[in-house]
JSON list of C-alpha atoms in Angstrom, two decimals:
[
{"chain": "A", "resi": 1, "resn": "UNK", "atom": "CA", "xyz": [-21.08, 3.81, 8.08]},
{"chain": "A", "resi": 2, "resn": "UNK", "atom": "CA", "xyz": [-18.27, 4.58, 5.65]},
{"chain": "A", "resi": 3, "resn": "UNK", "atom": "CA", "xyz": [-17.28, 8.03, 6.95]},
{"chain": "A", "resi": 4, "resn": "UNK", "atom": "CA", "xyz": [-16.88, 8.93, 10.63]},
{"chain": "A", "resi": 5, "resn": "UNK", "atom": "CA", "xyz": [-16.63, 12.71, 10.24]},
{"chain": "A", "resi": 6, "resn": "UNK", "atom": "CA", "xyz": [-17.22, 15.56, 7.83]},
{"chain": "A", "resi": 7, "resn": "UNK", "atom": "CA", "xyz": [-13.45, 15.79, 7.34]},
{"chain": "A", "resi": 8, "resn": "UNK", "atom": "CA", "xyz": [-13.36, 12.27, 5.91]},
{"chain": "A", "resi": 9, "resn": "UNK", "atom": "CA", "xyz": [-16.14, 13.21, 3.47]},
{"chain": "A", "resi": 10, "resn": "UNK", "atom": "CA", "xyz": [-14.20, 16.28, 2.34]},
{"chain": "A", "resi": 11, "resn": "UNK", "atom": "CA", "xyz": [-11.04, 14.20, 2.15]},
{"chain": "A", "resi": 12, "resn": "UNK", "atom": "CA", "xyz": [-7.41, 14.99, 2.98]},
{"chain": "A", "resi": 13, "resn": "UNK", "atom": "CA", "xyz": [-5.54, 18.22, 2.37]},
{"chain": "A", "resi": 14, "resn": "UNK", "atom": "CA", "xyz": [-4.40, 17.62, -1.16]},
{"chain": "A", "resi": 15, "resn": "UNK", "atom": "CA", "xyz": [-3.18, 18.83, -4.51]},
{"chain": "A", "resi": 16, "resn": "UNK", "atom": "CA", "xyz": [-6.29, 18.65, -6.79]},
{"chain": "A", "resi": 17, "resn": "UNK", "atom": "CA", "xyz": [-8.32, 18.16, -8.81]},
{"chain": "A", "resi": 18, "resn": "UNK", "atom": "CA", "xyz": [-10.05, 15.01, -7.50]},
{"chain": "A", "resi": 19, "resn": "UNK", "atom": "CA", "xyz": [-10.05, 13.22, -4.17]},
{"chain": "A", "resi": 20, "resn": "UNK", "atom": "CA", "xyz": [-10.63, 9.86, -5.88]},
{"chain": "A", "resi": 21, "resn": "UNK", "atom": "CA", "xyz": [-8.39, 10.27, -8.92]},
{"chain": "A", "resi": 22, "resn": "UNK", "atom": "CA", "xyz": [-5.65, 12.41, -7.37]},
{"chain": "A", "resi": 23, "resn": "UNK", "atom": "CA", "xyz": [-5.50, 12.14, -3.57]},
{"chain": "A", "resi": 24, "resn": "UNK", "atom": "CA", "xyz": [-6.49, 8.48, -3.57]},
{"chain": "A", "resi": 25, "resn": "UNK", "atom": "CA", "xyz": [-4.01, 7.67, -6.32]},
{"chain": "A", "resi": 26, "resn": "UNK", "atom": "CA", "xyz": [-1.20, 9.45, -4.47]},
{"chain": "A", "resi": 27, "resn": "UNK", "atom": "CA", "xyz": [-2.01, 7.51, -1.30]},
{"chain": "A", "resi": 28, "resn": "UNK", "atom": "CA", "xyz": [-1.94, 4.19, -3.17]},
{"chain": "A", "resi": 29, "resn": "UNK", "atom": "CA", "xyz": [1.46, 5.09, -4.63]},
{"chain": "A", "resi": 30, "resn": "UNK", "atom": "CA", "xyz": [2.77, 6.12, -1.22]},
{"chain": "A", "resi": 31, "resn": "UNK", "atom": "CA", "xyz": [1.63, 2.86, 0.41]},
{"chain": "A", "resi": 32, "resn": "UNK", "atom": "CA", "xyz": [3.36, 0.96, -2.42]},
{"chain": "A", "resi": 33, "resn": "UNK", "atom": "CA", "xyz": [6.57, 2.91, -1.76]},
{"chain": "A", "resi": 34, "resn": "UNK", "atom": "CA", "xyz": [6.40, 2.16, 1.98]},
{"chain": "A", "resi": 35, "resn": "UNK", "atom": "CA", "xyz": [5.83, -1.54, 1.39]},
{"chain": "A", "resi": 36, "resn": "UNK", "atom": "CA", "xyz": [8.69, -1.74, -1.12]},
{"chain": "A", "resi": 37, "resn": "UNK", "atom": "CA", "xyz": [10.94, -0.14, 1.55]},
{"chain": "A", "resi": 38, "resn": "UNK", "atom": "CA", "xyz": [12.85, 1.90, -1.03]},
{"chain": "A", "resi": 39, "resn": "UNK", "atom": "CA", "xyz": [12.45, 3.71, -4.33]},
{"chain": "A", "resi": 40, "resn": "UNK", "atom": "CA", "xyz": [12.20, 1.24, -7.24]},
{"chain": "A", "resi": 41, "resn": "UNK", "atom": "CA", "xyz": [14.25, 1.62, -10.41]},
{"chain": "A", "resi": 42, "resn": "UNK", "atom": "CA", "xyz": [11.21, 0.98, -12.61]},
{"chain": "A", "resi": 43, "resn": "UNK", "atom": "CA", "xyz": [7.48, 0.97, -12.00]},
{"chain": "A", "resi": 44, "resn": "UNK", "atom": "CA", "xyz": [4.60, -0.14, -14.21]},
{"chain": "A", "resi": 45, "resn": "UNK", "atom": "CA", "xyz": [1.12, 1.23, -13.53]},
{"chain": "A", "resi": 46, "resn": "UNK", "atom": "CA", "xyz": [-1.70, -0.91, -14.97]},
{"chain": "A", "resi": 47, "resn": "UNK", "atom": "CA", "xyz": [-4.85, 1.21, -14.97]},
{"chain": "A", "resi": 48, "resn": "UNK", "atom": "CA", "xyz": [-8.41, -0.13, -14.99]},
{"chain": "A", "resi": 49, "resn": "UNK", "atom": "CA", "xyz": [-11.88, 1.37, -15.36]},
{"chain": "A", "resi": 50, "resn": "UNK", "atom": "CA", "xyz": [-12.17, 5.12, -14.99]},
{"chain": "A", "resi": 51, "resn": "UNK", "atom": "CA", "xyz": [-8.50, 5.32, -13.98]},
{"chain": "A", "resi": 52, "resn": "UNK", "atom": "CA", "xyz": [-7.62, 4.07, -17.46]},
{"chain": "A", "resi": 53, "resn": "UNK", "atom": "CA", "xyz": [-10.02, 6.45, -19.21]},
{"chain": "A", "resi": 54, "resn": "UNK", "atom": "CA", "xyz": [-9.26, 9.70, -17.38]},
{"chain": "A", "resi": 55, "resn": "UNK", "atom": "CA", "xyz": [-5.86, 9.28, -15.72]},
{"chain": "A", "resi": 56, "resn": "UNK", "atom": "CA", "xyz": [-4.16, 12.05, -17.71]},
{"chain": "A", "resi": 57, "resn": "UNK", "atom": "CA", "xyz": [-6.89, 14.64, -17.46]},
{"chain": "A", "resi": 58, "resn": "UNK", "atom": "CA", "xyz": [-7.48, 14.07, -13.74]},
{"chain": "A", "resi": 59, "resn": "UNK", "atom": "CA", "xyz": [-3.81, 13.91, -12.78]},
{"chain": "A", "resi": 60, "resn": "UNK", "atom": "CA", "xyz": [-3.93, 10.27, -11.69]},
{"chain": "A", "resi": 61, "resn": "UNK", "atom": "CA", "xyz": [-0.64, 9.59, -13.46]},
{"chain": "A", "resi": 62, "resn": "UNK", "atom": "CA", "xyz": [1.12, 12.47, -11.68]},
{"chain": "A", "resi": 63, "resn": "UNK", "atom": "CA", "xyz": [-0.36, 11.43, -8.32]},
{"chain": "A", "resi": 64, "resn": "UNK", "atom": "CA", "xyz": [0.59, 7.75, -8.61]},
{"chain": "A", "resi": 65, "resn": "UNK", "atom": "CA", "xyz": [4.14, 8.61, -9.63]},
{"chain": "A", "resi": 66, "resn": "UNK", "atom": "CA", "xyz": [4.44, 11.19, -6.87]},
{"chain": "A", "resi": 67, "resn": "UNK", "atom": "CA", "xyz": [3.32, 8.63, -4.30]},
{"chain": "A", "resi": 68, "resn": "UNK", "atom": "CA", "xyz": [5.99, 6.21, -5.50]},
{"chain": "A", "resi": 69, "resn": "UNK", "atom": "CA", "xyz": [8.52, 9.01, -5.02]},
{"chain": "A", "resi": 70, "resn": "UNK", "atom": "CA", "xyz": [7.36, 9.33, -1.41]},
{"chain": "A", "resi": 71, "resn": "UNK", "atom": "CA", "xyz": [5.24, 12.48, -1.74]},
{"chain": "A", "resi": 72, "resn": "UNK", "atom": "CA", "xyz": [2.12, 12.78, 0.45]},
{"chain": "A", "resi": 73, "resn": "UNK", "atom": "CA", "xyz": [-1.21, 14.10, -0.85]},
{"chain": "A", "resi": 74, "resn": "UNK", "atom": "CA", "xyz": [-0.45, 17.70, 0.20]},
{"chain": "A", "resi": 75, "resn": "UNK", "atom": "CA", "xyz": [3.14, 17.77, -1.11]},
{"chain": "A", "resi": 76, "resn": "UNK", "atom": "CA", "xyz": [3.62, 20.55, -3.69]},
{"chain": "A", "resi": 77, "resn": "UNK", "atom": "CA", "xyz": [6.15, 18.37, -5.52]},
{"chain": "A", "resi": 78, "resn": "UNK", "atom": "CA", "xyz": [3.30, 16.14, -6.73]},
{"chain": "A", "resi": 79, "resn": "UNK", "atom": "CA", "xyz": [2.59, 18.54, -9.60]},
{"chain": "A", "resi": 80, "resn": "UNK", "atom": "CA", "xyz": [6.19, 18.09, -10.83]},
{"chain": "A", "resi": 81, "resn": "UNK", "atom": "CA", "xyz": [6.30, 14.31, -10.40]},
{"chain": "A", "resi": 82, "resn": "UNK", "atom": "CA", "xyz": [7.50, 13.63, -13.95]},
{"chain": "A", "resi": 83, "resn": "UNK", "atom": "CA", "xyz": [10.48, 15.93, -13.52]},
{"chain": "A", "resi": 84, "resn": "UNK", "atom": "CA", "xyz": [11.16, 14.61, -10.03]},
{"chain": "A", "resi": 85, "resn": "UNK", "atom": "CA", "xyz": [11.12, 11.03, -11.38]},
{"chain": "A", "resi": 86, "resn": "UNK", "atom": "CA", "xyz": [13.61, 11.94, -14.09]},
{"chain": "A", "resi": 87, "resn": "UNK", "atom": "CA", "xyz": [15.91, 13.56, -11.53]},
{"chain": "A", "resi": 88, "resn": "UNK", "atom": "CA", "xyz": [15.63, 10.44, -9.35]},
{"chain": "A", "resi": 89, "resn": "UNK", "atom": "CA", "xyz": [16.42, 8.10, -12.30]},
{"chain": "A", "resi": 90, "resn": "UNK", "atom": "CA", "xyz": [13.05, 6.41, -11.89]},
{"chain": "A", "resi": 91, "resn": "UNK", "atom": "CA", "xyz": [11.62, 5.00, -15.11]},
{"chain": "A", "resi": 92, "resn": "UNK", "atom": "CA", "xyz": [7.92, 4.26, -15.46]},
{"chain": "A", "resi": 93, "resn": "UNK", "atom": "CA", "xyz": [5.11, 3.32, -17.82]},
{"chain": "A", "resi": 94, "resn": "UNK", "atom": "CA", "xyz": [1.33, 3.61, -17.74]},
{"chain": "A", "resi": 95, "resn": "UNK", "atom": "CA", "xyz": [-0.71, 0.84, -19.37]},
{"chain": "A", "resi": 96, "resn": "UNK", "atom": "CA", "xyz": [-4.44, 1.16, -20.01]},
{"chain": "A", "resi": 97, "resn": "UNK", "atom": "CA", "xyz": [-6.07, -2.22, -19.38]},
{"chain": "A", "resi": 98, "resn": "UNK", "atom": "CA", "xyz": [-9.42, -3.23, -20.90]},
{"chain": "A", "resi": 99, "resn": "UNK", "atom": "CA", "xyz": [-10.09, -5.95, -18.34]},
{"chain": "A", "resi": 100, "resn": "UNK", "atom": "CA", "xyz": [-13.09, -5.29, -16.09]},
{"chain": "A", "resi": 101, "resn": "UNK", "atom": "CA", "xyz": [-12.10, -4.78, -12.45]},
{"chain": "A", "resi": 102, "resn": "UNK", "atom": "CA", "xyz": [-14.27, -5.03, -9.34]},
{"chain": "A", "resi": 103, "resn": "UNK", "atom": "CA", "xyz": [-13.92, -1.28, -8.76]},
{"chain": "A", "resi": 104, "resn": "UNK", "atom": "CA", "xyz": [-13.72, 1.51, -11.39]},
{"chain": "A", "resi": 105, "resn": "UNK", "atom": "CA", "xyz": [-10.73, 3.26, -9.78]},
{"chain": "A", "resi": 106, "resn": "UNK", "atom": "CA", "xyz": [-8.22, 0.41, -9.80]},
{"chain": "A", "resi": 107, "resn": "UNK", "atom": "CA", "xyz": [-4.48, 0.29, -10.40]},
{"chain": "A", "resi": 108, "resn": "UNK", "atom": "CA", "xyz": [-1.96, -2.53, -10.29]},
{"chain": "A", "resi": 109, "resn": "UNK", "atom": "CA", "xyz": [1.53, -1.30, -9.46]},
{"chain": "A", "resi": 110, "resn": "UNK", "atom": "CA", "xyz": [4.55, -3.44, -10.38]},
{"chain": "A", "resi": 111, "resn": "UNK", "atom": "CA", "xyz": [7.90, -2.30, -8.96]},
{"chain": "A", "resi": 112, "resn": "UNK", "atom": "CA", "xyz": [11.40, -3.51, -9.70]},
{"chain": "A", "resi": 113, "resn": "UNK", "atom": "CA", "xyz": [14.84, -2.76, -8.27]},
{"chain": "A", "resi": 114, "resn": "UNK", "atom": "CA", "xyz": [17.76, -5.01, -9.23]},
{"chain": "A", "resi": 115, "resn": "UNK", "atom": "CA", "xyz": [16.52, -8.53, -8.38]},
{"chain": "A", "resi": 116, "resn": "UNK", "atom": "CA", "xyz": [13.74, -7.28, -6.07]},
{"chain": "A", "resi": 117, "resn": "UNK", "atom": "CA", "xyz": [10.14, -7.19, -7.36]},
{"chain": "A", "resi": 118, "resn": "UNK", "atom": "CA", "xyz": [6.77, -6.42, -5.79]},
{"chain": "A", "resi": 119, "resn": "UNK", "atom": "CA", "xyz": [3.24, -5.94, -7.07]},
{"chain": "A", "resi": 120, "resn": "UNK", "atom": "CA", "xyz": [0.06, -4.67, -5.45]},
{"chain": "A", "resi": 121, "resn": "UNK", "atom": "CA", "xyz": [-3.47, -3.77, -6.46]},
{"chain": "A", "resi": 122, "resn": "UNK", "atom": "CA", "xyz": [-5.08, -0.65, -5.01]},
{"chain": "A", "resi": 123, "resn": "UNK", "atom": "CA", "xyz": [-8.48, 0.99, -5.36]},
{"chain": "A", "resi": 124, "resn": "UNK", "atom": "CA", "xyz": [-9.54, 4.56, -4.60]},
{"chain": "A", "resi": 125, "resn": "UNK", "atom": "CA", "xyz": [-12.94, 4.46, -2.91]},
{"chain": "A", "resi": 126, "resn": "UNK", "atom": "CA", "xyz": [-13.60, 8.21, -2.58]},
{"chain": "A", "resi": 127, "resn": "UNK", "atom": "CA", "xyz": [-12.70, 11.07, -0.28]},
{"chain": "A", "resi": 128, "resn": "UNK", "atom": "CA", "xyz": [-9.02, 10.23, -0.55]},
{"chain": "A", "resi": 129, "resn": "UNK", "atom": "CA", "xyz": [-9.65, 6.84, 1.07]},
{"chain": "A", "resi": 130, "resn": "UNK", "atom": "CA", "xyz": [-8.06, 3.76, -0.47]},
{"chain": "A", "resi": 131, "resn": "UNK", "atom": "CA", "xyz": [-7.84, 0.01, -0.09]},
{"chain": "A", "resi": 132, "resn": "UNK", "atom": "CA", "xyz": [-5.00, -2.30, -1.05]},
{"chain": "A", "resi": 133, "resn": "UNK", "atom": "CA", "xyz": [-6.68, -5.51, -2.21]},
{"chain": "A", "resi": 134, "resn": "UNK", "atom": "CA", "xyz": [-3.70, -7.61, -3.28]},
{"chain": "A", "resi": 135, "resn": "UNK", "atom": "CA", "xyz": [0.00, -7.83, -2.46]},
{"chain": "A", "resi": 136, "resn": "UNK", "atom": "CA", "xyz": [2.27, -10.22, -4.35]},
{"chain": "A", "resi": 137, "resn": "UNK", "atom": "CA", "xyz": [-0.70, -12.47, -5.05]},
{"chain": "A", "resi": 138, "resn": "UNK", "atom": "CA", "xyz": [-2.05, -12.39, -1.50]},
{"chain": "A", "resi": 139, "resn": "UNK", "atom": "CA", "xyz": [-5.59, -11.10, -1.11]},
{"chain": "A", "resi": 140, "resn": "UNK", "atom": "CA", "xyz": [-5.98, -8.50, 1.63]},
{"chain": "A", "resi": 141, "resn": "UNK", "atom": "CA", "xyz": [-7.99, -5.50, 2.74]},
{"chain": "A", "resi": 142, "resn": "UNK", "atom": "CA", "xyz": [-5.50, -2.83, 3.80]},
{"chain": "A", "resi": 143, "resn": "UNK", "atom": "CA", "xyz": [-6.99, 0.67, 4.06]},
{"chain": "A", "resi": 144, "resn": "UNK", "atom": "CA", "xyz": [-3.74, 2.61, 4.12]},
{"chain": "A", "resi": 145, "resn": "UNK", "atom": "CA", "xyz": [-5.49, 5.11, 6.40]},
{"chain": "A", "resi": 146, "resn": "UNK", "atom": "CA", "xyz": [-4.17, 3.67, 9.68]},
{"chain": "A", "resi": 147, "resn": "UNK", "atom": "CA", "xyz": [-0.75, 2.43, 10.81]},
{"chain": "A", "resi": 148, "resn": "UNK", "atom": "CA", "xyz": [-0.43, -1.22, 9.85]},
{"chain": "A", "resi": 149, "resn": "UNK", "atom": "CA", "xyz": [1.96, -4.14, 10.18]},
{"chain": "A", "resi": 150, "resn": "UNK", "atom": "CA", "xyz": [2.37, -6.71, 7.41]},
{"chain": "A", "resi": 151, "resn": "UNK", "atom": "CA", "xyz": [3.89, -9.99, 8.53]},
{"chain": "A", "resi": 152, "resn": "UNK", "atom": "CA", "xyz": [4.94, -12.69, 6.06]},
{"chain": "A", "resi": 153, "resn": "UNK", "atom": "CA", "xyz": [5.17, -16.03, 7.84]},
{"chain": "A", "resi": 154, "resn": "UNK", "atom": "CA", "xyz": [5.07, -19.78, 7.43]},
{"chain": "A", "resi": 155, "resn": "UNK", "atom": "CA", "xyz": [1.53, -21.09, 7.80]},
{"chain": "A", "resi": 156, "resn": "UNK", "atom": "CA", "xyz": [2.16, -22.83, 11.12]},
{"chain": "A", "resi": 157, "resn": "UNK", "atom": "CA", "xyz": [0.30, -23.27, 14.40]},
{"chain": "A", "resi": 158, "resn": "UNK", "atom": "CA", "xyz": [1.03, -20.46, 16.89]},
{"chain": "A", "resi": 159, "resn": "UNK", "atom": "CA", "xyz": [2.48, -17.91, 14.45]},
{"chain": "A", "resi": 160, "resn": "UNK", "atom": "CA", "xyz": [-0.50, -15.55, 14.68]},
{"chain": "A", "resi": 161, "resn": "UNK", "atom": "CA", "xyz": [-0.79, -15.90, 18.46]},
{"chain": "A", "resi": 162, "resn": "UNK", "atom": "CA", "xyz": [2.90, -15.08, 18.97]},
{"chain": "A", "resi": 163, "resn": "UNK", "atom": "CA", "xyz": [2.61, -11.82, 17.01]},
{"chain": "A", "resi": 164, "resn": "UNK", "atom": "CA", "xyz": [-0.58, -10.82, 18.85]},
{"chain": "A", "resi": 165, "resn": "UNK", "atom": "CA", "xyz": [1.16, -11.55, 22.15]},
{"chain": "A", "resi": 166, "resn": "UNK", "atom": "CA", "xyz": [4.01, -9.15, 21.37]},
{"chain": "A", "resi": 167, "resn": "UNK", "atom": "CA", "xyz": [1.56, -6.39, 20.45]},
{"chain": "A", "resi": 168, "resn": "UNK", "atom": "CA", "xyz": [-0.45, -6.98, 23.64]},
{"chain": "A", "resi": 169, "resn": "UNK", "atom": "CA", "xyz": [2.73, -6.78, 25.71]},
{"chain": "A", "resi": 170, "resn": "UNK", "atom": "CA", "xyz": [3.53, -3.41, 24.11]},
{"chain": "A", "resi": 171, "resn": "UNK", "atom": "CA", "xyz": [-0.07, -2.24, 24.77]},
{"chain": "A", "resi": 172, "resn": "UNK", "atom": "CA", "xyz": [-0.71, -1.81, 21.03]},
{"chain": "A", "resi": 173, "resn": "UNK", "atom": "CA", "xyz": [-4.40, -2.16, 20.22]},
{"chain": "A", "resi": 174, "resn": "UNK", "atom": "CA", "xyz": [-5.39, -4.09, 17.10]},
{"chain": "A", "resi": 175, "resn": "UNK", "atom": "CA", "xyz": [-8.15, -2.35, 15.13]},
{"chain": "A", "resi": 176, "resn": "UNK", "atom": "CA", "xyz": [-8.38, -4.90, 12.31]},
{"chain": "A", "resi": 177, "resn": "UNK", "atom": "CA", "xyz": [-6.56, -8.10, 11.46]},
{"chain": "A", "resi": 178, "resn": "UNK", "atom": "CA", "xyz": [-6.78, -10.62, 8.65]},
{"chain": "A", "resi": 179, "resn": "UNK", "atom": "CA", "xyz": [-4.69, -13.51, 7.38]},
{"chain": "A", "resi": 180, "resn": "UNK", "atom": "CA", "xyz": [-4.28, -14.62, 3.78]},
{"chain": "A", "resi": 181, "resn": "UNK", "atom": "CA", "xyz": [-2.51, -17.67, 2.39]},
{"chain": "A", "resi": 182, "resn": "UNK", "atom": "CA", "xyz": [-2.02, -19.03, -1.10]},
{"chain": "A", "resi": 183, "resn": "UNK", "atom": "CA", "xyz": [-1.81, -22.65, -0.02]},
{"chain": "A", "resi": 184, "resn": "UNK", "atom": "CA", "xyz": [-2.29, -24.47, 3.28]},
{"chain": "A", "resi": 185, "resn": "UNK", "atom": "CA", "xyz": [0.96, -25.00, 5.15]},
{"chain": "A", "resi": 186, "resn": "UNK", "atom": "CA", "xyz": [2.96, -22.69, 2.87]},
{"chain": "A", "resi": 187, "resn": "UNK", "atom": "CA", "xyz": [3.58, -18.93, 2.98]},
{"chain": "A", "resi": 188, "resn": "UNK", "atom": "CA", "xyz": [0.95, -16.67, 4.58]},
{"chain": "A", "resi": 189, "resn": "UNK", "atom": "CA", "xyz": [0.45, -12.97, 5.22]},
{"chain": "A", "resi": 190, "resn": "UNK", "atom": "CA", "xyz": [-0.90, -11.21, 8.31]},
{"chain": "A", "resi": 191, "resn": "UNK", "atom": "CA", "xyz": [-2.28, -7.69, 7.89]},
{"chain": "A", "resi": 192, "resn": "UNK", "atom": "CA", "xyz": [-2.70, -5.94, 11.24]},
{"chain": "A", "resi": 193, "resn": "UNK", "atom": "CA", "xyz": [-4.08, -2.39, 11.43]},
{"chain": "A", "resi": 194, "resn": "UNK", "atom": "CA", "xyz": [-3.35, -0.76, 14.79]},
{"chain": "A", "resi": 195, "resn": "UNK", "atom": "CA", "xyz": [-4.38, 2.39, 16.65]},
{"chain": "A", "resi": 196, "resn": "UNK", "atom": "CA", "xyz": [-0.91, 3.89, 17.03]},
{"chain": "A", "resi": 197, "resn": "UNK", "atom": "CA", "xyz": [2.46, 3.90, 15.33]},
{"chain": "A", "resi": 198, "resn": "UNK", "atom": "CA", "xyz": [4.73, 0.93, 16.03]},
{"chain": "A", "resi": 199, "resn": "UNK", "atom": "CA", "xyz": [8.37, 1.39, 17.03]},
{"chain": "A", "resi": 200, "resn": "UNK", "atom": "CA", "xyz": [11.13, -0.29, 15.04]},
{"chain": "A", "resi": 201, "resn": "UNK", "atom": "CA", "xyz": [12.19, -2.20, 18.16]},
{"chain": "A", "resi": 202, "resn": "UNK", "atom": "CA", "xyz": [8.76, -3.87, 18.22]},
{"chain": "A", "resi": 203, "resn": "UNK", "atom": "CA", "xyz": [9.03, -4.82, 14.55]},
{"chain": "A", "resi": 204, "resn": "UNK", "atom": "CA", "xyz": [12.47, -6.28, 15.20]},
{"chain": "A", "resi": 205, "resn": "UNK", "atom": "CA", "xyz": [11.10, -8.33, 18.11]},
{"chain": "A", "resi": 206, "resn": "UNK", "atom": "CA", "xyz": [8.31, -9.69, 15.88]},
{"chain": "A", "resi": 207, "resn": "UNK", "atom": "CA", "xyz": [10.78, -10.52, 13.11]},
{"chain": "A", "resi": 208, "resn": "UNK", "atom": "CA", "xyz": [12.71, -12.79, 15.50]},
{"chain": "A", "resi": 209, "resn": "UNK", "atom": "CA", "xyz": [9.67, -14.91, 16.33]},
{"chain": "A", "resi": 210, "resn": "UNK", "atom": "CA", "xyz": [9.48, -18.49, 15.09]},
{"chain": "A", "resi": 211, "resn": "UNK", "atom": "CA", "xyz": [7.96, -18.91, 11.60]},
{"chain": "A", "resi": 212, "resn": "UNK", "atom": "CA", "xyz": [8.21, -15.16, 10.79]},
{"chain": "A", "resi": 213, "resn": "UNK", "atom": "CA", "xyz": [10.11, -14.32, 7.59]},
{"chain": "A", "resi": 214, "resn": "UNK", "atom": "CA", "xyz": [9.43, -10.61, 6.95]},
{"chain": "A", "resi": 215, "resn": "UNK", "atom": "CA", "xyz": [7.89, -7.68, 8.82]},
{"chain": "A", "resi": 216, "resn": "UNK", "atom": "CA", "xyz": [6.93, -4.35, 7.24]},
{"chain": "A", "resi": 217, "resn": "UNK", "atom": "CA", "xyz": [4.93, -1.39, 8.52]},
{"chain": "A", "resi": 218, "resn": "UNK", "atom": "CA", "xyz": [2.79, 1.16, 6.74]},
{"chain": "A", "resi": 219, "resn": "UNK", "atom": "CA", "xyz": [2.50, 4.64, 8.24]},
{"chain": "A", "resi": 220, "resn": "UNK", "atom": "CA", "xyz": [-0.81, 6.49, 8.33]}
]
């Protein structure tokens, strides 16, 4: 069952006009901002399917940009995202792609700041709900609707168990977990959705574990 309550069907409190094209887009942008850990200097939005065809009329462009600026779906500043971006010295571009994607509401976000770069692919699946399907080439299934921990690590025996052990010690329940790797024995990515927010001290403890190279969290 996709929706657990009538409130999920209605979607989040949001600036309109569309839960899929506006609220979902803003949430994808916000997750991208959280994963990047700071505001980028430049962002490229590659739009696919209906996002590419209707992004201006449905406010998808404003919503995506507002999310990158750190605005939530109900933030009144979303409607002034272009002005806010200019004030924040954030440059951006929207590119309409003709390539067929696996979902009609798809965007690839590419962010840059000095020598730091990150890319992710997000889809808006309706009712303001989203899924992040790719991060820096790693395939994943991050909903963005629950607190989550992303752990980049060396693909070694015991790495996953050590992270799970820390979470169990802190009494943090894992709702969903998956691991993606590009090549056996190389770099891998853990995506762990949890039932409650995770303190920075816990993230720091995880980051000190053997084989762990980077730890990031996504807020609900």
